[in-house]
Every structure is written in structure tokens, then in C-alpha cells.
């Protein structure tokens, strides 16, 4: 018997026709195509709240269907009030690693078995739509080689909760 090797997405792969629970709203996510060498971030995620167990399933579902099954994630401990070591998502569990130093506090790193990793800027949930749009566009630009914290700083320090 062959060992499982994680799902890989193909260009002609169709989305599952199963119904999505109403609690899973579309993920606010932008990505740029994989580049070599990889940049500090490969896109941005704008969660609706700081409740990671509630927000992560929609993000993982977006990656599972297009990139490959996400098995692990890493983030800075200060980014989320709850820091469980295992996060149940549709069909599997994602193991979490939490850092208190040496990891960008405004990023999340997702690992997919056999595919690699993606580092995303976390756009803070209270950010205004115009600012979030600019941040997500900048994070998805493969020519821009800024870290997640540098992108937020470039947008004006701590992201405002209202656009002016």
C-alpha cells in the first residue's frame, strides 16, 4: 500500500460541489504566484476577527482546494488571543506552532505537505477597506520584497480602523 502524499491542485481541478456551512464566509485573501527566490510574503489575509479558531477554517479551505492540504501553521503568539496547538478544520486538523520572538508578528505561515510553505501578511481585522485593499495589493505584488511588518509600517504604522 502506498503512503498518502497530500493533495495537489491541478489547473483543471474543480471546486467541490458540497455545500459550505453558512458560518464560512468567503476568505479575504490575495496571493501572488510562487516566485524564486520566494519573497518575505506571498500574499495577504484579512480575517474578519481575531478569533483564529473561527477564522482559520475558511483560509485553510481556500488553500486546500487550490494549493494542497495545509497541515501546519506558524504565527507569533501576540497576533491571536487564543493559541491552540491543534485547530480543527474541514476534514483534518492543522497543527500550530507559536513563537514569542524571531517571527514577524504580522505574518502567518502555512505549510502544505509536499508542496511547501506560504507566508501571508495578516491585515488586522479592524482595518478600513481602502487601507486593507492597498495592503493586500502590495502583499500580492511579487516585485515588492517587504516583510509583513514593513508593509504595515509603509501603510502608516499601525493600520487605522477607519479610512480618511
PDB file of C-alpha atoms in Angstrom, residues 8-86:
ATOM      1  CA  UNK A   8      -2.009  18.717  -5.053  1.00  0.00           C
ATOM      2  CA  UNK A   9      -4.112  21.071  -7.062  1.00  0.00           C
ATOM      3  CA  UNK A  10      -4.136  20.861 -10.813  1.00  0.00           C
ATOM      4  CA  UNK A  11      -5.234  23.678 -13.138  1.00  0.00           C
ATOM      5  CA  UNK A  12      -8.315  21.735 -14.227  1.00  0.00           C
ATOM      6  CA  UNK A  13      -9.365  20.757 -10.705  1.00  0.00           C
ATOM      7  CA  UNK A  14     -12.942  21.752  -9.958  1.00  0.00           C
ATOM      8  CA  UNK A  15     -14.224  23.056  -6.637  1.00  0.00           C
ATOM      9  CA  UNK A  16     -16.162  20.593  -4.597  1.00  0.00           C
ATOM     10  CA  UNK A  17     -19.913  20.824  -5.076  1.00  0.00           C
ATOM     11  CA  UNK A  18     -20.573  20.186  -1.383  1.00  0.00           C
ATOM     12  CA  UNK A  19     -22.358  22.968   0.439  1.00  0.00           C
ATOM     13  CA  UNK A  20     -20.263  25.291   2.545  1.00  0.00           C
ATOM     14  CA  UNK A  21     -21.541  25.923   6.077  1.00  0.00           C
ATOM     15  CA  UNK A  22     -23.045  29.402   6.360  1.00  0.00           C
ATOM     16  CA  UNK A  23     -20.503  30.228   9.065  1.00  0.00           C
ATOM     17  CA  UNK A  24     -17.712  30.035   6.474  1.00  0.00           C
ATOM     18  CA  UNK A  25     -17.873  33.253   4.511  1.00  0.00           C
ATOM     19  CA  UNK A  26     -15.574  33.813   1.526  1.00  0.00           C
ATOM     20  CA  UNK A  27     -11.981  34.330   2.561  1.00  0.00           C
ATOM     21  CA  UNK A  28     -10.451  37.738   2.041  1.00  0.00           C
ATOM     22  CA  UNK A  29      -7.196  36.542   0.519  1.00  0.00           C
ATOM     23  CA  UNK A  30      -4.773  37.684  -2.176  1.00  0.00           C
ATOM     24  CA  UNK A  31      -1.772  35.718  -3.421  1.00  0.00           C
ATOM     25  CA  UNK A  32       0.925  36.171  -5.976  1.00  0.00           C
ATOM     26  CA  UNK A  33       2.229  33.235  -7.994  1.00  0.00           C
ATOM     27  CA  UNK A  34       5.129  31.344  -6.415  1.00  0.00           C
ATOM     28  CA  UNK A  35       8.440  33.028  -7.209  1.00  0.00           C
ATOM     29  CA  UNK A  36      12.047  32.024  -6.877  1.00  0.00           C
ATOM     30  CA  UNK A  37      13.528  33.010  -4.610  1.00  0.00           C
ATOM     31  CA  UNK A  38      10.383  33.367  -2.516  1.00  0.00           C
ATOM     32  CA  UNK A  39       9.747  36.806  -1.087  1.00  0.00           C
ATOM     33  CA  UNK A  40       9.103  37.659   2.542  1.00  0.00           C
ATOM     34  CA  UNK A  41       5.332  37.341   1.948  1.00  0.00           C
ATOM     35  CA  UNK A  42       3.393  35.692  -0.838  1.00  0.00           C
ATOM     36  CA  UNK A  43       0.116  37.479  -0.263  1.00  0.00           C
ATOM     37  CA  UNK A  44      -2.230  38.743   2.412  1.00  0.00           C
ATOM     38  CA  UNK A  45      -5.133  37.503   4.502  1.00  0.00           C
ATOM     39  CA  UNK A  46      -7.691  39.861   6.020  1.00  0.00           C
ATOM     40  CA  UNK A  47      -9.579  37.947   8.735  1.00  0.00           C
ATOM     41  CA  UNK A  48     -12.869  39.379   9.979  1.00  0.00           C
ATOM     42  CA  UNK A  49     -11.951  38.929  13.663  1.00  0.00           C
ATOM     43  CA  UNK A  50      -9.061  37.920  15.919  1.00  0.00           C
ATOM     44  CA  UNK A  51     -10.778  34.603  16.718  1.00  0.00           C
ATOM     45  CA  UNK A  52      -8.353  32.219  14.990  1.00  0.00           C
ATOM     46  CA  UNK A  53     -10.380  29.018  15.559  1.00  0.00           C
ATOM     47  CA  UNK A  54     -13.344  30.708  13.823  1.00  0.00           C
ATOM     48  CA  UNK A  55     -11.342  32.387  11.010  1.00  0.00           C
ATOM     49  CA  UNK A  56      -8.797  29.705  10.084  1.00  0.00           C
ATOM     50  CA  UNK A  57     -11.171  27.121   8.553  1.00  0.00           C
ATOM     51  CA  UNK A  58     -12.128  29.398   5.631  1.00  0.00           C
ATOM     52  CA  UNK A  59      -8.464  30.223   4.949  1.00  0.00           C
ATOM     53  CA  UNK A  60      -7.447  26.567   5.092  1.00  0.00           C
ATOM     54  CA  UNK A  61     -10.328  25.582   2.803  1.00  0.00           C
ATOM     55  CA  UNK A  62      -9.148  28.128   0.216  1.00  0.00           C
ATOM     56  CA  UNK A  63      -5.630  26.651   0.316  1.00  0.00           C
ATOM     57  CA  UNK A  64      -6.735  23.001   0.482  1.00  0.00           C
ATOM     58  CA  UNK A  65      -8.712  23.346  -2.761  1.00  0.00           C
ATOM     59  CA  UNK A  66      -6.161  25.369  -4.732  1.00  0.00           C
ATOM     60  CA  UNK A  67      -2.700  24.658  -3.355  1.00  0.00           C
ATOM     61  CA  UNK A  68      -2.670  21.455  -1.333  1.00  0.00           C
ATOM     62  CA  UNK A  69      -3.707  20.299   2.113  1.00  0.00           C
ATOM     63  CA  UNK A  70      -2.414  22.600   4.829  1.00  0.00           C
ATOM     64  CA  UNK A  71      -1.055  20.500   7.674  1.00  0.00           C
ATOM     65  CA  UNK A  72       0.725  23.064   9.859  1.00  0.00           C
ATOM     66  CA  UNK A  73       0.767  26.771  10.563  1.00  0.00           C
ATOM     67  CA  UNK A  74       3.058  29.111  12.472  1.00  0.00           C
ATOM     68  CA  UNK A  75       2.427  32.581  13.852  1.00  0.00           C
ATOM     69  CA  UNK A  76       3.587  34.998  16.510  1.00  0.00           C
ATOM     70  CA  UNK A  77       1.868  34.419  19.843  1.00  0.00           C
ATOM     71  CA  UNK A  78       0.889  38.084  20.192  1.00  0.00           C
ATOM     72  CA  UNK A  79      -1.135  38.024  16.944  1.00  0.00           C
ATOM     73  CA  UNK A  80      -4.000  35.943  18.345  1.00  0.00           C
ATOM     74  CA  UNK A  81      -5.643  35.935  21.791  1.00  0.00           C
ATOM     75  CA  UNK A  82      -6.245  32.176  21.544  1.00  0.00           C
ATOM     76  CA  UNK A  83      -3.287  29.959  20.676  1.00  0.00           C
ATOM     77  CA  UNK A  84      -4.430  26.334  20.466  1.00  0.00           C
ATOM     78  CA  UNK A  85      -1.873  23.740  19.365  1.00  0.00           C
ATOM     79  CA  UNK A  86      -4.389  21.927  17.180  1.00  0.00           C
TER      80      UNK A  86
END
